[in-house]
């Protein structure tokens, strides 16, 4: 059964963040890049914000076996999927992310950002991230910066606030990562200002079967800064999953 590659977006982004990677991927790889529920300008899922709702939405996608690749927040959702739907997981790629829970300080920061977004709108979320998403401050002033601002507006206030609350509530999923039996990969820029590469190297090593791909001179938003390298790495994971190797 040919696996489907599912690309899961980060914050404050949507499916469009993967456009460059999709363009660089081998067209024979079946790809889906959904907007997480509530991140399409529509209604957020009912109930307390949780990445589990997003994991279940990924499980509702077509395709029996999924290679799930999540960038940053998307990686947190991908790990929730791996925990809740292991039978559907054909491979897992964590891009610019990590398996740990928020610290109390991070949770407080998210609560403060929710209040600011409710007051000032979606643009507040884009500006809060802009200085950290790219390898240098210039990134926020390029077309990629424009794309991030446009994405935050499409996601909308409700989706952004749901995302922040769901991230704050997520548990540590280090054991999900370290005990994964499906093919696994970490893709990380060595100039990531949000998740330092040293942290990525350390958690990648907790899963001895995982492949670690470090992208030199690349920041947090590696799918925008280095789409061909991210696509190559994902294609190699997909090939591994498709051929049933471990
Ligand atoms: C992201 O890029 O999706 C966010 O930085 C994730 C986070 O805030 O933890």
Tab-separated table of C-alpha atoms and ligand atoms in Angstrom:
chain	number	residue	atom	x	y	z
A	1	UNK	CA	0.000	0.000	0.000
A	2	UNK	CA	1.585	3.290	-1.129
A	3	UNK	CA	1.828	5.690	1.817
A	4	UNK	CA	0.553	9.262	1.586
A	5	UNK	CA	2.846	12.061	2.748
A	6	UNK	CA	0.912	14.455	5.010
A	7	UNK	CA	2.469	17.887	5.576
A	8	UNK	CA	1.269	19.577	8.773
A	9	UNK	CA	1.751	23.311	9.135
A	10	UNK	CA	3.222	25.379	11.972
A	11	UNK	CA	2.034	28.526	13.772
A	12	UNK	CA	0.742	31.064	12.689
A	13	UNK	CA	0.690	29.382	9.294
A	14	UNK	CA	-1.492	27.216	7.086
A	15	UNK	CA	-1.066	24.689	4.257
A	16	UNK	CA	0.546	27.301	1.982
A	17	UNK	CA	3.776	27.174	4.008
A	18	UNK	CA	4.501	23.873	2.198
A	19	UNK	CA	4.079	25.214	-1.352
A	20	UNK	CA	7.834	25.342	-2.069
A	21	UNK	CA	8.400	21.842	-0.657
A	22	UNK	CA	5.488	20.429	-2.665
A	23	UNK	CA	6.870	21.968	-5.846
A	24	UNK	CA	10.249	20.323	-5.177
A	25	UNK	CA	8.879	16.867	-4.313
A	26	UNK	CA	8.907	13.938	-6.698
A	27	UNK	CA	5.417	14.145	-8.271
A	28	UNK	CA	4.954	10.390	-7.802
A	29	UNK	CA	4.671	10.886	-4.035
A	30	UNK	CA	1.014	11.311	-3.022
A	31	UNK	CA	0.851	14.441	-0.829
A	32	UNK	CA	-1.781	16.104	1.335
A	33	UNK	CA	-1.260	19.431	3.108
A	34	UNK	CA	-4.379	20.069	5.175
A	35	UNK	CA	-5.239	23.102	7.249
A	36	UNK	CA	-5.647	21.965	10.844
A	37	UNK	CA	-9.270	22.397	12.011
A	38	UNK	CA	-9.846	26.029	12.962
A	39	UNK	CA	-6.769	27.191	11.026
A	40	UNK	CA	-8.740	27.794	7.849
A	41	UNK	CA	-10.627	30.830	9.087
A	42	UNK	CA	-13.474	28.515	10.093
A	43	UNK	CA	-14.694	27.392	13.489
A	44	UNK	CA	-12.226	25.836	15.901
A	45	UNK	CA	-13.100	22.350	17.226
A	46	UNK	CA	-15.562	22.276	20.130
A	47	UNK	CA	-14.351	21.628	23.666
A	48	UNK	CA	-11.121	22.387	25.449
A	49	UNK	CA	-8.333	23.168	22.944
A	50	UNK	CA	-6.239	20.034	22.392
A	51	UNK	CA	-3.794	18.732	19.823
A	52	UNK	CA	-5.662	15.432	20.135
A	53	UNK	CA	-8.533	16.907	18.084
A	54	UNK	CA	-6.034	17.738	15.367
A	55	UNK	CA	-4.489	14.264	15.551
A	56	UNK	CA	-7.950	12.772	15.053
A	57	UNK	CA	-8.581	15.106	12.117
A	58	UNK	CA	-5.363	13.843	10.506
A	59	UNK	CA	-6.608	10.295	11.043
A	60	UNK	CA	-9.746	11.186	9.068
A	61	UNK	CA	-7.631	11.940	5.968
A	62	UNK	CA	-7.781	9.437	3.122
A	63	UNK	CA	-4.966	6.900	2.839
A	64	UNK	CA	-4.421	3.782	4.883
A	65	UNK	CA	-0.784	4.503	5.739
A	66	UNK	CA	0.412	8.057	6.380
A	67	UNK	CA	3.930	9.463	6.518
A	68	UNK	CA	3.274	12.499	8.696
A	69	UNK	CA	5.675	15.443	8.544
A	70	UNK	CA	4.982	18.280	10.968
A	71	UNK	CA	6.740	21.627	11.178
A	72	UNK	CA	7.065	23.039	14.699
A	73	UNK	CA	3.434	23.152	15.948
A	74	UNK	CA	2.654	20.651	13.192
A	75	UNK	CA	5.271	18.367	14.733
A	76	UNK	CA	3.453	18.493	18.071
A	77	UNK	CA	0.261	17.455	16.213
A	78	UNK	CA	2.167	14.735	14.330
A	79	UNK	CA	3.400	13.276	17.635
A	80	UNK	CA	-0.168	13.318	18.987
A	81	UNK	CA	-1.177	11.420	15.834
A	82	UNK	CA	1.621	8.897	16.384
A	83	UNK	CA	0.397	8.314	19.922
A	84	UNK	CA	-3.310	8.058	19.117
A	85	UNK	CA	-3.209	6.338	15.705
A	86	UNK	CA	-0.042	4.213	15.597
A	87	UNK	CA	-1.614	1.731	13.187
A	88	UNK	CA	-1.933	4.433	10.510
A	89	UNK	CA	1.597	5.757	10.902
A	90	UNK	CA	3.982	4.704	8.127
A	91	UNK	CA	6.639	7.298	9.002
A	92	UNK	CA	7.175	10.448	11.053
A	93	UNK	CA	9.241	13.534	10.203
A	94	UNK	CA	9.722	16.230	12.822
A	95	UNK	CA	10.719	19.511	11.187
A	96	UNK	CA	11.995	22.382	13.375
A	97	UNK	CA	10.216	21.006	16.421
A	98	UNK	CA	10.676	18.829	19.537
A	99	UNK	CA	8.669	16.379	21.684
A	100	UNK	CA	8.709	18.286	24.996
A	101	UNK	CA	5.840	20.020	26.802
A	102	UNK	CA	5.727	23.771	27.434
A	103	UNK	CA	7.398	25.170	30.536
A	104	UNK	CA	5.265	27.314	32.863
A	105	UNK	CA	6.961	30.371	31.389
A	106	UNK	CA	6.026	29.321	27.846
A	107	UNK	CA	2.436	28.661	28.924
A	108	UNK	CA	2.257	32.144	30.434
A	109	UNK	CA	3.700	33.593	27.222
A	110	UNK	CA	1.018	31.856	25.180
A	111	UNK	CA	-1.751	33.161	27.468
A	112	UNK	CA	-0.378	36.688	27.104
A	113	UNK	CA	-0.219	36.323	23.312
A	114	UNK	CA	-3.840	35.073	23.211
A	115	UNK	CA	-4.918	38.247	25.043
A	116	UNK	CA	-2.928	40.434	22.643
A	117	UNK	CA	-4.325	38.680	19.545
A	118	UNK	CA	-7.888	39.036	20.849
A	119	UNK	CA	-7.248	42.742	21.251
A	120	UNK	CA	-5.115	43.473	18.180
A	121	UNK	CA	-6.077	40.793	15.632
A	122	UNK	CA	-4.202	38.135	13.688
A	123	UNK	CA	-1.390	40.503	12.662
A	124	UNK	CA	-0.192	40.439	16.275
A	125	UNK	CA	0.580	36.714	15.950
A	126	UNK	CA	2.569	37.230	12.751
A	127	UNK	CA	4.618	40.049	14.286
A	128	UNK	CA	5.261	38.022	17.450
A	129	UNK	CA	6.839	35.273	15.334
A	130	UNK	CA	8.489	37.333	12.618
A	131	UNK	CA	11.831	37.984	14.297
A	132	UNK	CA	12.315	34.271	15.110
A	133	UNK	CA	11.045	32.387	12.071
A	134	UNK	CA	13.922	33.072	9.704
A	135	UNK	CA	17.680	32.707	9.828
A	136	UNK	CA	18.047	36.491	10.217
A	137	UNK	CA	15.937	39.616	10.645
A	138	UNK	CA	15.981	40.150	6.886
A	139	UNK	CA	13.635	37.169	6.434
A	140	UNK	CA	10.666	39.026	7.863
A	141	UNK	CA	11.112	41.758	5.284
A	142	UNK	CA	11.124	39.422	2.255
A	143	UNK	CA	8.290	37.763	0.347
A	144	UNK	CA	8.378	35.006	2.944
A	145	UNK	CA	7.556	37.559	5.640
A	146	UNK	CA	4.639	38.783	3.546
A	147	UNK	CA	3.471	35.158	3.182
A	148	UNK	CA	3.560	34.642	6.965
A	149	UNK	CA	1.461	37.770	7.582
A	150	UNK	CA	-1.067	36.668	4.935
A	151	UNK	CA	-1.247	33.173	6.434
A	152	UNK	CA	-1.946	34.510	9.927
A	153	UNK	CA	-4.836	36.558	8.522
A	154	UNK	CA	-6.257	33.464	6.790
A	155	UNK	CA	-5.968	31.405	9.977
A	156	UNK	CA	-7.820	34.129	11.855
A	157	UNK	CA	-8.113	35.078	15.512
A	158	UNK	CA	-10.115	32.016	16.616
A	159	UNK	CA	-7.708	29.544	15.027
A	160	UNK	CA	-4.627	31.319	16.338
A	161	UNK	CA	-6.004	31.404	19.888
A	162	UNK	CA	-7.081	27.745	19.691
A	163	UNK	CA	-3.610	26.801	18.464
A	164	UNK	CA	-1.856	28.633	21.291
A	165	UNK	CA	-4.116	27.102	23.958
A	166	UNK	CA	-3.777	23.607	22.450
A	167	UNK	CA	0.027	23.897	22.361
A	168	UNK	CA	0.085	25.053	25.992
A	169	UNK	CA	-2.016	22.039	27.035
A	170	UNK	CA	0.034	19.388	25.236
A	171	UNK	CA	1.848	16.744	27.285
A	172	UNK	CA	5.461	15.705	26.891
A	173	UNK	CA	5.656	13.122	24.097
A	174	UNK	CA	9.309	12.125	24.436
A	175	UNK	CA	8.381	8.480	24.942
A	176	UNK	CA	6.147	8.480	21.885
A	177	UNK	CA	9.173	9.668	19.926
A	178	UNK	CA	11.782	7.393	21.487
A	179	UNK	CA	9.665	4.237	21.215
A	180	UNK	CA	8.380	4.801	17.698
A	181	UNK	CA	8.613	1.712	15.499
A	182	UNK	CA	7.859	3.493	12.192
A	183	UNK	CA	10.688	5.089	10.169
A	184	UNK	CA	11.500	8.467	11.709
A	185	UNK	CA	13.427	11.582	10.786
A	186	UNK	CA	14.378	14.918	12.326
A	187	UNK	CA	14.943	17.812	9.921
A	188	UNK	CA	16.408	20.886	11.591
A	189	UNK	CA	18.105	24.125	10.549
A	190	UNK	CA	21.301	24.873	12.445
A	191	UNK	CA	20.264	28.549	12.684
A	192	UNK	CA	16.823	27.817	14.216
A	193	UNK	CA	16.168	30.661	16.697
A	194	UNK	CA	13.139	28.965	18.305
A	195	UNK	CA	14.406	25.406	18.799
A	196	UNK	CA	18.227	25.431	19.038
A	197	UNK	CA	19.889	22.745	16.934
A	198	UNK	CA	21.612	21.343	20.036
A	199	UNK	CA	18.166	20.535	21.447
A	200	UNK	CA	17.140	18.861	18.196
A	201	UNK	CA	20.326	16.756	18.090
A	202	UNK	CA	19.713	15.674	21.685
A	203	UNK	CA	16.128	14.542	21.208
A	204	UNK	CA	16.871	12.975	17.807
A	205	UNK	CA	19.407	10.734	19.555
A	206	UNK	CA	16.677	9.411	21.878
A	207	UNK	CA	15.306	7.423	18.941
A	208	UNK	CA	18.257	5.336	17.735
A	209	UNK	CA	16.429	4.366	14.536
A	210	UNK	CA	15.772	7.972	13.504
A	211	UNK	CA	17.714	9.789	10.802
A	212	UNK	CA	18.915	13.284	11.717
A	213	UNK	CA	19.193	15.815	8.888
A	214	UNK	CA	20.707	19.185	9.790
A	215	UNK	CA	20.404	22.039	7.310
A	216	UNK	CA	23.354	24.452	7.456
A	217	UNK	CA	22.547	28.167	7.579
A	218	UNK	CA	18.803	27.515	7.788
A	219	UNK	CA	16.424	28.976	10.370
A	220	UNK	CA	13.164	27.793	11.957
A	221	UNK	CA	11.039	28.093	8.828
A	222	UNK	CA	13.142	25.578	6.879
A	223	UNK	CA	10.344	24.662	4.433
A	224	UNK	CA	10.415	28.300	3.235
A	225	UNK	CA	14.171	28.845	3.473
A	226	UNK	CA	15.336	25.530	2.070
A	227	UNK	CA	12.409	23.825	0.317
A	228	UNK	CA	14.497	21.563	-1.936
A	229	UNK	CA	16.552	20.167	0.955
A	230	UNK	CA	13.420	19.566	3.044
A	231	UNK	CA	11.719	17.902	0.055
A	232	UNK	CA	14.759	15.643	-0.523
A	233	UNK	CA	14.811	14.555	3.099
A	234	UNK	CA	11.059	13.884	3.125
A	235	UNK	CA	11.295	11.923	-0.120
A	236	UNK	CA	13.958	9.728	1.420
A	237	UNK	CA	11.765	9.045	4.480
A	238	UNK	CA	8.781	8.352	2.223
A	239	UNK	CA	10.865	5.907	0.145
A	240	UNK	CA	11.940	4.150	3.319
A	241	UNK	CA	8.302	3.897	4.440
A	242	UNK	CA	7.133	2.788	0.982
A	243	UNK	CA	9.698	0.029	0.795
A	244	UNK	CA	8.861	-1.130	4.314
A	245	UNK	CA	12.472	-0.726	5.501
A	246	UNK	CA	13.412	0.049	9.062
B	1	LIG	C1	5.707	27.131	15.347
B	1	LIG	O1	6.590	27.551	14.584
B	1	LIG	O2	4.784	26.419	14.946
B	1	LIG	C2	5.756	27.583	16.781
B	1	LIG	O3	6.983	28.210	17.031
B	1	LIG	C3	5.577	26.465	17.738
B	1	LIG	C4	5.580	26.947	19.164
B	1	LIG	O4	5.214	28.106	19.427
B	1	LIG	O5	5.901	26.155	20.063
